[in-house]
Amino acid sequence: MTLKQWKSKLSILVIVLFIFTANAFAENKHLIIGISPGPYGDLFKQAIAPSLAQKGYTIEIKEFSDYVQPNLALANKSIDANLFQHPMYLKKFAADKGLKLSALISVPTAGVGIYSKKYKSIAEIKEGSSLTLANDPTNLARALRYLQSVGLIKIKPEIDATKASEKDIVENPKKLKIHPLEAAQIPRTLDSVDIAVASGNYAISSGIYPTAIDREIIPEDYINIIAVRTDDLDAQYVKDIKEVVESEAFANIMSDPAKIFKDFQKPAWLKAKTK
């Protein structure tokens, strides 16, 4: 092979590699984000997507109606990130399913609330009232821990409160009739039960969020997070998402008095940043 031929082949190889790299980069610039119904799709569209667009990304939002499929879709690479869950749920789900998923960064979160068409305060709740709450293990435990914090029940003291179920209730002074259901169904039960303990996202999507008779102070391990595949934590798109969430533009939208996000509880890192 002559030097001229060798240089020609090398040039072709360089061009092919450049095209391949450019195509791969372009593909990575289209991100599919999984969310649950309610405010988190709006949060991503309004507070994160515009800044990612400035970095050259196009964003596709894919909505899921349950708490299972978004993580399965993330693990099988059908989506690139999701925003719907807190780290306690992610940790248990990933462990149970053997998935390599990680929390990237926490975001402002709409907390669990107590809702009722019958009562206007917790003090009014009468003996024998019926109550619905989430049936998935981590959100069931969260709801029970919340009910304990407002004095409606007591859980076995030796039980890890993050793993409690209705079987761990040792005191129920008002003899509440507790009915665990799929989280998305809970707001719709208000016509048939006395009390509903509903997640913030479903409360917002159903229009009942402002009517809560009480709302939790969210423990930091129940603040929602953006999740990604563990293997992608060093990927550029993941770094860019994190940078956008940590930006001043994001903080300004979260504090905008015209938006519902202003009522969300801020994670500790954002509280410290905006002091």
CSV table of N, CA and C in Angstrom, one decimal, residues 115 203-204 206-214:
chain,number,residue,atom,x,y,z
A,115,TYR,N,-57.6,14.6,52.7
A,115,TYR,CA,-58.8,15.2,52.0
A,115,TYR,C,-60.1,14.6,52.5
A,203,ALA,N,-53.5,14.4,43.7
A,203,ALA,CA,-54.4,15.4,44.2
A,203,ALA,C,-54.4,16.6,43.3
A,204,ILE,N,-53.3,17.0,42.7
A,204,ILE,CA,-53.3,18.2,41.8
A,204,ILE,C,-54.0,17.8,40.5
A,206,SER,N,-56.3,15.8,40.0
A,206,SER,CA,-57.8,15.6,40.2
A,206,SER,C,-58.4,16.9,40.6
A,207,GLY,N,-57.6,17.9,40.9
A,207,GLY,CA,-58.2,19.2,41.3
A,207,GLY,C,-58.5,19.4,42.8
A,208,ILE,N,-58.1,18.5,43.6
A,208,ILE,CA,-58.4,18.6,45.0
A,208,ILE,C,-57.3,19.1,45.9
A,209,TYR,N,-56.1,19.4,45.3
A,209,TYR,CA,-54.9,19.7,46.1
A,209,TYR,C,-55.2,20.9,47.0
A,210,PRO,N,-55.9,22.0,46.6
A,210,PRO,CA,-56.1,23.2,47.5
A,210,PRO,C,-57.0,22.9,48.6
A,211,THR,N,-57.7,21.8,48.6
A,211,THR,CA,-58.8,21.5,49.6
A,211,THR,C,-58.3,20.6,50.8
A,212,ALA,N,-57.0,20.3,50.8
A,212,ALA,CA,-56.5,19.5,51.9
A,212,ALA,C,-56.8,20.0,53.3
A,213,ILE,N,-57.3,19.2,54.2
A,213,ILE,CA,-57.5,19.6,55.5
A,213,ILE,C,-56.2,19.6,56.4
A,214,ASP,N,-55.2,18.9,55.8
A,214,ASP,CA,-53.9,18.9,56.4
A,214,ASP,C,-52.9,18.4,55.4
